[in-house]
Amino acid sequence: MHIGIFRLIRLFLASLFLQSSWSFHSLQSLGFLVTVMGGIDRKKRKFLLQNGRFFFNTHPYMAGFIIGAVLRGIEQENDFESLKKHIMVSQSAFASFGDTFFWHTIRPGLSIMAVLIGLKCGVLGPLLFLVIYNLIHLFFRFYGFIAGYERGWDVVFVLKEKRFLVIQQIFEALGALVTGLLPLILIKNMNALFIIPLSGIFLVFLWKKVAPILILTFVFILVIINLILL
Amino acid sequence: MNILLLALIGALLLLDKYAFGEFGLSQPVIAGTIIGSLCGDVATGIFIGALFQMVFLANLPIGKDVPPDAQAAGIAGAGSYFILKETNQSEPNLMVVVLVGILISVLGSLLDTMVRRVNEKLFYQFLRDNRKLYACHFTGLFFSFLRGMILFLPTFLFVNLLKAPPILQTDYNKEFLLIVIVSLGIANGIYLYLKRESFYFLILGVLCTLVFFVL
C-alpha cells in the first residue's frame, strides 16, 4: 500500500497546523481531525466527522505515524471503536518517544551548539541549528505518514528501530561535547573564572527545580550588582 | 524599524512555538538572529537570543504543562533592545532587555493559558456543529497570532517611550552577561547529561577548553 505523493503533501501541510487549536480539554483533537480529513475521500469524511470525536494528543512531529495508520484503518473499513483503542495506546508511546528524542536530546544539543557557534562565528550557528533540526524534524513528519500507512498499527515497532537510538546517542554526545566547549567563547582573562561559582549556583537552581523566571530574576540582580560595582 | 512591523514579525515568529510548523524559528537564539538581521545587528541579536535560550534550556514542554514563555521572552527582549537603540541613538542597557524578558515570559505564559482556554470553546462549538471544523480549528491559529500582537505591540510601544540613560562601559556589561550565558549553558548541560553515557563527552569538551586556555 502506498500513500501517494499528492496525498502525502496534503497531509504534511495539514499536519503543520496540528496544534493550532490546542486546548486543555480537547488537546490536539481538532488538528487531528483536520489532518485526517485531508487524507480520506469525500464519502468517508462525513463518517469521520460523526465518529471521530475523541481526545488526541501526542508529540506533534510523531503524529504522522498514528495518522497514517488511522488512514489505512479507515480505508480497510476497520471498526471505529478498535481504531480509537489503537489511537489511545499508540499516542502515549509516540508522545513519550518524541519528548525524549526531540525535546530532551536534539533540541537542547543543537541549541547549545547554535549558541557556541553563533557567539563565535555569527549567523552560522543559528543556520546550522535550523538546517539540522529541520532535516530530522521533516524526515519524521514525512516518514511518519508513509510508515503508518504502510505498516498499519504495527508502526509502533518503529520506535524500537536501532537507527533512532543511534541518532539520539549522537545528539546526546554532541550536546555534552559543546557544553564542555562553551567557555571557548569567553575572553581569556581572570573574569572568565566567574563561570565556576556561577555554573554551580545555576546547577543548584536546576536541581532544586527553581522556576526559570526566578533564574532570570537572579540574572537581573547580578546585572544590577555588576552595574553598581562598576 | 517600524514598531508595528516588529510586533507583526514577533507575532508571526511566535506562531512557530506550537500553533504552526514548529520549525524552531521561535527558539530565542533563532528569533534573536532573525530580529537582529532585520534591524542590522545580527551579533547582538544572537547575543540576546543566546541569553534567553540558555535560561530556558532545561525548561521542556511536556504534555499539558505550560512553562514560562521562553520564545516570547527572546523575541520581546531582542525587539526591545533594537527599539531602545533606535530611539535613544546610543547603546542601550542590557538590563532593560533582561527585565522585559522576565515580564514577557510570565505574561506570555498567562496569555498562552488564556488562549488554550478560549480554544476549548472552539472545540465545544465544533461539537455542536461539526460543519464548523475548519472554521473552529483555524480560529485557534488566529487567537495564537492575536496573543503575539497583544504581547508585543504594547511592550514595544512602551519601550519606545523609555528614555534610557546612557550606559557606562557597555562592553564590560556584555562581557559579564557572556559569563552568565556560558555558566547557564554549562549548568544546563551538566543537568541534562549527567546521568547519561554522554557525560564523558562533556569531560572531553572541558579538557579541550582547558588545553585551549593553557596554550
Coordinates of C-alpha atoms in Angstrom, one line a residue:
Chain A
M1 CA 0.0 0.0 0.0
H2 CA 1.3 3.4 -1.0
I3 CA 0.1 6.7 0.3
G4 CA 0.6 8.7 -2.9
I5 CA 2.7 11.9 -3.3
F6 CA -0.1 14.4 -3.5
R7 CA -1.9 13.0 -0.6
L8 CA 1.4 12.9 1.4
I9 CA 1.9 16.6 0.6
R10 CA -1.7 17.4 1.7
L11 CA -1.3 15.5 4.9
F12 CA 2.1 17.2 5.6
L13 CA 0.7 20.7 5.1
A14 CA -2.3 19.9 7.3
S15 CA -0.1 18.5 10.0
L16 CA 1.8 21.8 10.3
F17 CA -1.4 23.1 11.8
L18 CA -1.9 20.2 14.2
Q19 CA -1.7 22.3 17.3
S20 CA -3.3 25.5 16.0
S21 CA -6.4 25.0 18.2
W22 CA -4.7 23.1 21.1
S23 CA -6.7 23.4 24.3
F24 CA -6.6 21.8 27.8
H25 CA -9.7 19.9 27.2
S26 CA -9.7 18.8 23.6
L27 CA -5.9 18.8 23.2
Q28 CA -5.0 18.2 19.5
S29 CA -8.4 16.7 18.6
L30 CA -9.4 19.4 16.0
G31 CA -5.9 19.4 14.4
F32 CA -6.0 15.6 14.2
L33 CA -9.4 15.6 12.5
V34 CA -8.4 18.3 10.1
T35 CA -5.2 16.4 9.2
V36 CA -7.0 13.0 8.7
M37 CA -9.7 14.7 6.6
G38 CA -7.0 15.8 4.2
G39 CA -6.1 12.1 3.6
I40 CA -9.5 10.5 3.0
D41 CA -12.0 10.7 0.2
R42 CA -15.2 12.9 0.5
K43 CA -17.5 10.0 1.2
K44 CA -15.7 8.9 4.3
R45 CA -15.3 12.5 5.7
K46 CA -18.9 12.7 6.9
F47 CA -18.5 9.3 8.7
L48 CA -15.3 10.5 10.3
L49 CA -16.9 13.8 11.5
Q50 CA -19.7 11.9 13.2
N51 CA -17.4 9.2 14.8
G52 CA -14.1 11.0 15.2
R53 CA -15.0 12.8 18.4
F54 CA -12.3 11.8 20.9
F55 CA -9.3 13.3 22.5
F56 CA -6.0 13.1 20.7
N57 CA -2.6 14.3 22.0
T58 CA 0.9 13.2 21.0
H59 CA 4.2 14.7 20.1
P60 CA 3.5 17.0 17.1
Y61 CA 6.3 15.5 15.0
M62 CA 5.2 12.0 15.7
A63 CA 1.5 12.4 14.9
G64 CA 2.1 11.3 11.3
F65 CA 2.8 7.7 12.4
I66 CA -0.6 7.5 14.0
I67 CA -2.5 9.4 11.4
G68 CA -1.0 7.2 8.6
A69 CA -2.2 4.1 10.5
V70 CA -5.7 5.6 11.0
L71 CA -6.0 6.3 7.3
R72 CA -5.1 2.7 6.5
G73 CA -7.7 1.6 9.1
I74 CA -10.4 3.8 7.6
E75 CA -9.7 2.6 4.1
Q76 CA -9.9 -1.0 5.2
E77 CA -13.1 -0.1 6.9
N78 CA -12.0 -1.2 10.4
D79 CA -14.4 -0.9 13.2
F80 CA -14.1 2.7 14.6
E81 CA -14.0 1.6 18.2
S82 CA -11.0 -0.6 17.6
L83 CA -9.3 2.4 15.8
K84 CA -10.0 4.5 18.9
K85 CA -8.4 1.9 21.1
H86 CA -5.3 1.8 18.9
I87 CA -5.0 5.6 18.9
M88 CA -5.3 5.8 22.7
V89 CA -2.5 3.3 23.1
S90 CA -0.1 4.5 20.4
Q91 CA -0.4 8.2 21.1
S92 CA 1.3 7.9 24.5
A93 CA 4.1 5.7 23.1
F94 CA 4.8 8.2 20.3
A95 CA 4.5 11.2 22.7
S96 CA 7.0 9.7 25.1
F97 CA 9.5 8.9 22.3
G98 CA 9.1 12.3 20.7
D99 CA 9.6 14.2 24.0
T100 CA 12.8 12.2 24.8
F101 CA 14.1 12.3 21.2
F102 CA 13.3 15.9 20.3
W103 CA 12.7 18.0 23.4
H104 CA 15.3 16.3 25.7
T105 CA 18.0 15.4 23.2
I106 CA 18.1 17.0 19.8
R107 CA 16.8 20.5 20.6
P108 CA 19.0 21.1 23.7
G109 CA 22.1 19.7 22.0
L110 CA 21.6 21.8 18.9
S111 CA 20.7 24.9 20.9
I112 CA 23.9 24.8 22.8
M113 CA 25.8 24.2 19.6
A114 CA 23.9 27.2 18.0
V115 CA 24.8 29.4 20.9
L116 CA 28.5 28.4 20.9
I117 CA 29.0 28.8 17.1
G118 CA 26.6 31.8 16.9
L119 CA 28.6 33.8 19.5
K120 CA 31.9 32.8 18.0
C121 CA 31.2 32.9 14.2
G122 CA 27.9 34.7 13.9
V123 CA 24.9 33.6 11.8
L124 CA 26.5 30.2 11.0
G125 CA 25.4 28.8 14.4
P126 CA 21.7 29.5 14.1
L127 CA 21.7 28.5 10.4
L128 CA 23.2 25.1 11.4
F129 CA 20.6 24.7 14.0
L130 CA 17.8 25.3 11.6
V131 CA 19.2 23.0 8.8
I132 CA 20.0 20.0 11.1
Y133 CA 16.9 20.4 13.3
N134 CA 14.5 20.6 10.3
L135 CA 16.2 17.8 8.4
I136 CA 15.4 15.5 11.2
H137 CA 12.0 17.0 12.1
L138 CA 10.8 17.0 8.5
F139 CA 12.0 13.5 8.0
F140 CA 9.9 12.3 10.9
R141 CA 6.9 14.2 9.6
F142 CA 7.0 12.7 6.1
Y143 CA 8.3 9.2 7.2
G144 CA 5.6 9.1 9.8
F145 CA 2.7 9.2 7.3
I146 CA 4.4 6.7 5.0
A147 CA 5.3 4.2 7.7
G148 CA 2.0 4.5 9.4
Y149 CA 0.1 3.9 6.2
E150 CA 2.2 1.0 5.1
R151 CA 2.6 -0.8 8.4
G152 CA -0.8 0.0 10.0
W153 CA -0.8 -0.4 13.8
D154 CA 2.5 -2.3 13.7
V155 CA 4.0 1.1 13.1
V156 CA 4.6 1.4 16.9
F157 CA 7.5 -1.1 16.4
V158 CA 9.3 1.7 14.5
L159 CA 10.1 3.2 17.9
K160 CA 12.4 0.2 18.6
E161 CA 14.5 0.8 15.4
K162 CA 18.2 1.0 16.2
R163 CA 18.9 3.9 13.9
F164 CA 16.8 6.3 16.0
L165 CA 18.6 5.2 19.1
V166 CA 21.9 5.8 17.3
I167 CA 20.8 9.3 16.2
Q168 CA 19.7 10.0 19.8
Q169 CA 23.1 8.9 21.1
I170 CA 24.9 11.1 18.6
F171 CA 23.0 14.2 19.6
E172 CA 23.5 13.5 23.3
A173 CA 27.2 13.2 22.7
L174 CA 27.1 16.4 20.6
G175 CA 25.2 18.3 23.3
A176 CA 27.6 17.2 26.0
L177 CA 30.7 18.0 23.9
V178 CA 29.6 21.5 23.0
T179 CA 28.6 22.1 26.7
G180 CA 32.2 21.4 27.6
L181 CA 33.5 23.7 24.8
L182 CA 31.2 26.6 25.8
P183 CA 33.9 28.5 27.8
L184 CA 35.8 28.9 24.5
I185 CA 33.6 31.9 23.7
L186 CA 34.9 33.8 26.7
I187 CA 37.8 36.3 26.6
K188 CA 40.9 34.9 28.2
N189 CA 41.1 36.9 31.4
M190 CA 40.6 36.5 35.2
N191 CA 36.9 37.3 34.9
A192 CA 36.3 34.1 33.0
L193 CA 36.9 32.2 36.3
F194 CA 33.5 33.5 37.5
I195 CA 31.9 30.7 35.4
I196 CA 32.9 28.2 38.1
P197 CA 30.8 29.6 41.0
L198 CA 28.1 30.8 38.7
S199 CA 27.7 27.4 37.0
G200 CA 27.5 25.9 40.5
I201 CA 24.7 28.2 41.6
F202 CA 22.7 27.7 38.4
L203 CA 23.2 23.9 38.7
V204 CA 21.8 24.0 42.2
F205 CA 18.8 26.1 40.9
L206 CA 18.2 23.5 38.2
W207 CA 18.4 20.6 40.6
K208 CA 16.1 22.3 43.0
K209 CA 13.7 22.8 40.1
V210 CA 13.7 26.6 40.6
A211 CA 11.4 28.2 38.1
P212 CA 13.3 29.7 35.1
I213 CA 11.6 33.0 35.8
L214 CA 13.4 33.1 39.2
I215 CA 16.7 32.2 37.4
L216 CA 16.1 35.2 35.0
T217 CA 15.4 37.4 38.0
F218 CA 18.6 36.2 39.6
V219 CA 20.4 37.2 36.4
F220 CA 18.8 40.6 36.5
I221 CA 20.0 41.1 40.1
L222 CA 23.5 40.1 39.0
V223 CA 23.4 42.7 36.2
I224 CA 22.4 45.4 38.7
I225 CA 25.2 44.3 41.1
N226 CA 27.6 44.4 38.2
L227 CA 26.5 47.9 37.3
I228 CA 26.8 49.2 40.9
L229 CA 30.2 47.7 41.3
L230 CA 31.4 49.5 38.1
Chain B
M1 CA 12.4 49.6 12.3
N2 CA 8.7 50.3 12.5
I3 CA 7.2 49.2 15.8
L4 CA 4.1 47.7 14.2
L5 CA 6.2 45.7 11.7
L6 CA 8.4 44.4 14.5
A7 CA 5.4 43.4 16.6
L8 CA 3.9 41.7 13.5
I9 CA 7.2 39.8 12.8
G10 CA 7.3 38.8 16.5
A11 CA 3.7 37.5 16.5
L12 CA 4.4 35.5 13.3
L13 CA 7.6 34.0 14.8
L14 CA 5.7 33.2 18.0
L15 CA 3.2 31.1 15.9
D16 CA 6.1 28.7 15.4
K17 CA 6.1 27.9 19.1
Y18 CA 3.2 25.4 18.7
A19 CA 0.4 26.9 16.5
F20 CA 2.1 26.4 13.2
G21 CA 5.0 24.3 11.9
E22 CA 7.4 24.2 14.9
F23 CA 10.4 24.6 12.7
G24 CA 12.4 26.1 15.6
L25 CA 12.2 29.7 14.3
S26 CA 10.7 30.8 17.6
Q27 CA 13.6 29.4 19.6
P28 CA 15.2 32.5 21.3
V29 CA 18.6 32.1 19.6
I30 CA 17.0 31.8 16.2
A31 CA 14.4 34.6 16.7
G32 CA 17.1 36.8 18.1
T33 CA 19.2 36.2 14.9
I34 CA 16.2 37.0 12.7
I35 CA 15.3 40.2 14.5
G36 CA 18.9 41.2 14.7
S37 CA 19.4 40.7 11.0
L38 CA 16.3 42.7 10.2
C39 CA 17.5 45.5 12.5
G40 CA 21.0 45.5 11.1
D41 CA 22.9 44.0 14.1
V42 CA 23.0 40.2 13.9
A43 CA 25.7 39.8 16.5
T44 CA 23.6 41.5 19.3
G45 CA 20.5 39.6 18.1
I46 CA 22.3 36.3 18.6
F47 CA 23.7 37.5 21.9
I48 CA 20.3 38.4 23.4
G49 CA 18.8 35.2 21.9
A50 CA 21.6 33.1 23.4
L51 CA 20.9 34.6 26.9
F52 CA 17.2 33.6 26.9
Q53 CA 18.0 30.2 25.2
M54 CA 20.3 29.3 28.0
V55 CA 18.0 30.4 30.8
F56 CA 15.1 28.3 29.5
L57 CA 17.1 25.4 28.0
A58 CA 16.1 22.7 30.6
N59 CA 12.5 24.1 30.7
L60 CA 10.9 21.5 28.5
P61 CA 7.3 21.4 27.4
I62 CA 5.8 18.1 28.4
G63 CA 2.1 17.1 27.9
K64 CA -0.3 19.7 29.2
D65 CA 2.4 21.7 31.1
V66 CA 2.6 25.4 30.1
P67 CA 6.1 26.6 31.1
P68 CA 7.2 30.3 31.1
D69 CA 7.2 31.6 27.6
A70 CA 10.9 31.5 26.6
Q71 CA 10.1 32.2 22.9
A72 CA 8.1 35.3 23.7
A73 CA 10.8 36.5 26.2
G74 CA 13.5 36.1 23.5
I75 CA 11.5 38.0 20.8
A76 CA 10.5 40.8 23.2
G77 CA 14.0 41.1 24.6
A78 CA 15.6 41.4 21.2
G79 CA 12.9 43.7 19.8
S80 CA 13.1 46.0 22.9
Y81 CA 16.9 46.3 22.5
F82 CA 16.7 47.5 18.9
I83 CA 13.8 49.8 19.6
L84 CA 15.8 51.4 22.5
K85 CA 18.8 51.7 20.4
E86 CA 16.9 53.5 17.7
T87 CA 15.0 55.9 20.0
N88 CA 17.9 56.7 22.2
Q89 CA 20.6 56.8 19.5
S90 CA 23.0 55.1 21.8
E91 CA 23.9 51.6 23.0
P92 CA 21.0 50.6 25.4
N93 CA 21.4 49.0 28.7
L94 CA 21.1 45.2 28.6
M95 CA 19.4 45.3 32.0
V96 CA 16.2 46.6 30.3
V97 CA 16.4 43.6 27.9
V98 CA 16.5 41.2 30.9
L99 CA 13.7 43.0 32.7
V100 CA 11.5 42.9 29.6
G101 CA 12.3 39.2 29.1
I102 CA 11.2 38.4 32.7
L103 CA 7.9 40.3 32.4
I104 CA 7.1 38.9 29.0
S105 CA 7.9 35.3 29.9
V106 CA 5.3 35.5 32.7
L107 CA 2.8 37.4 30.7
G108 CA 3.3 35.2 27.7
S109 CA 2.6 32.1 29.8
L110 CA -0.6 33.6 31.2
L111 CA -1.8 34.6 27.8
D112 CA -0.9 31.2 26.5
T113 CA -3.2 29.6 29.1
M114 CA -5.9 32.0 28.2
V115 CA -5.7 31.2 24.5
R116 CA -5.9 27.5 25.3
R117 CA -9.0 28.1 27.4
V118 CA -10.6 30.1 24.6
N119 CA -9.7 27.2 22.2
E120 CA -11.8 24.9 24.5
K121 CA -14.9 27.0 23.5
L122 CA -14.0 26.4 19.8
F123 CA -14.0 22.7 20.4
Y124 CA -17.4 22.8 22.0
Q125 CA -18.6 24.9 19.1
F126 CA -17.4 22.1 16.8
L127 CA -19.2 19.5 18.9
R128 CA -22.4 21.5 18.4
D129 CA -22.0 21.8 14.7
N130 CA -19.4 19.6 13.0
R131 CA -19.6 21.5 9.7
K132 CA -17.5 24.2 11.5
L133 CA -14.5 22.0 11.9
Y134 CA -12.1 24.1 9.7
A135 CA -13.5 27.4 11.0
C136 CA -13.0 26.4 14.6
H137 CA -9.6 25.0 14.1
F138 CA -8.2 28.0 12.2
T139 CA -9.8 30.5 14.5
G140 CA -7.4 28.9 17.1
L141 CA -4.5 29.9 14.8
F142 CA -5.8 33.5 14.7
F143 CA -6.1 33.6 18.5
S144 CA -2.4 32.5 18.7
F145 CA -1.5 35.3 16.4
L146 CA -3.5 37.7 18.4
R147 CA -1.7 36.6 21.5
G148 CA 1.6 37.6 19.9
M149 CA 0.3 41.0 18.9
I150 CA -1.2 41.6 22.4
L151 CA 2.1 40.7 23.9
F152 CA 4.5 42.6 21.6
L153 CA 2.7 45.7 20.4
P154 CA 2.1 47.3 23.8
T155 CA 5.5 46.2 25.0
F156 CA 7.3 47.7 22.1
L157 CA 5.2 50.9 22.3
F158 CA 6.1 51.2 26.0
V159 CA 9.8 50.6 25.4
N160 CA 9.7 53.2 22.6
L161 CA 8.7 55.8 25.2
L162 CA 11.6 55.0 27.6
K163 CA 14.4 57.4 27.7
A164 CA 17.2 55.2 29.0
P165 CA 20.2 57.0 30.5
P166 CA 23.4 56.5 28.5
I167 CA 25.1 53.5 29.9
L168 CA 28.7 53.4 31.0
Q169 CA 31.1 50.7 29.8
T170 CA 28.7 48.6 27.8
D171 CA 31.4 46.3 26.7
Y172 CA 32.0 45.3 30.3
N173 CA 28.3 44.7 30.8
K174 CA 28.3 42.5 27.7
E175 CA 31.3 40.5 28.9
F176 CA 29.6 39.9 32.2
L177 CA 26.4 38.7 30.5
L178 CA 28.6 36.4 28.3
I179 CA 29.9 34.8 31.5
V180 CA 26.3 34.4 32.7
I181 CA 25.4 32.8 29.3
V182 CA 28.3 30.3 29.5
S183 CA 27.6 29.5 33.1
L184 CA 23.9 28.8 32.4
G185 CA 24.9 26.6 29.4
I186 CA 27.3 24.6 31.5
A187 CA 24.8 24.2 34.3
N188 CA 22.1 23.1 31.8
G189 CA 24.5 20.7 30.1
I190 CA 25.5 19.0 33.3
Y191 CA 21.9 18.9 34.4
L192 CA 20.8 17.3 31.1
Y193 CA 23.7 14.9 30.5
L194 CA 25.0 14.0 34.0
K195 CA 23.2 10.6 34.2
R196 CA 23.9 9.6 30.6
E197 CA 26.8 7.9 29.0
S198 CA 27.4 11.1 27.0
F199 CA 28.8 12.8 30.2
Y200 CA 32.3 11.6 29.1
F201 CA 31.9 13.8 26.0
L202 CA 31.3 16.8 28.3
I203 CA 34.5 16.0 30.2
L204 CA 36.3 15.7 26.8
G205 CA 34.9 19.2 25.9
V206 CA 36.1 20.6 29.2
L207 CA 39.6 19.1 28.6
C208 CA 39.8 20.6 25.1
T209 CA 38.8 24.0 26.5
L210 CA 41.4 23.8 29.3
V211 CA 44.1 22.9 26.7
F212 CA 43.0 26.0 24.7
F213 CA 43.1 28.3 27.7
V214 CA 46.5 27.0 28.9
L215 CA 48.0 27.3 25.4

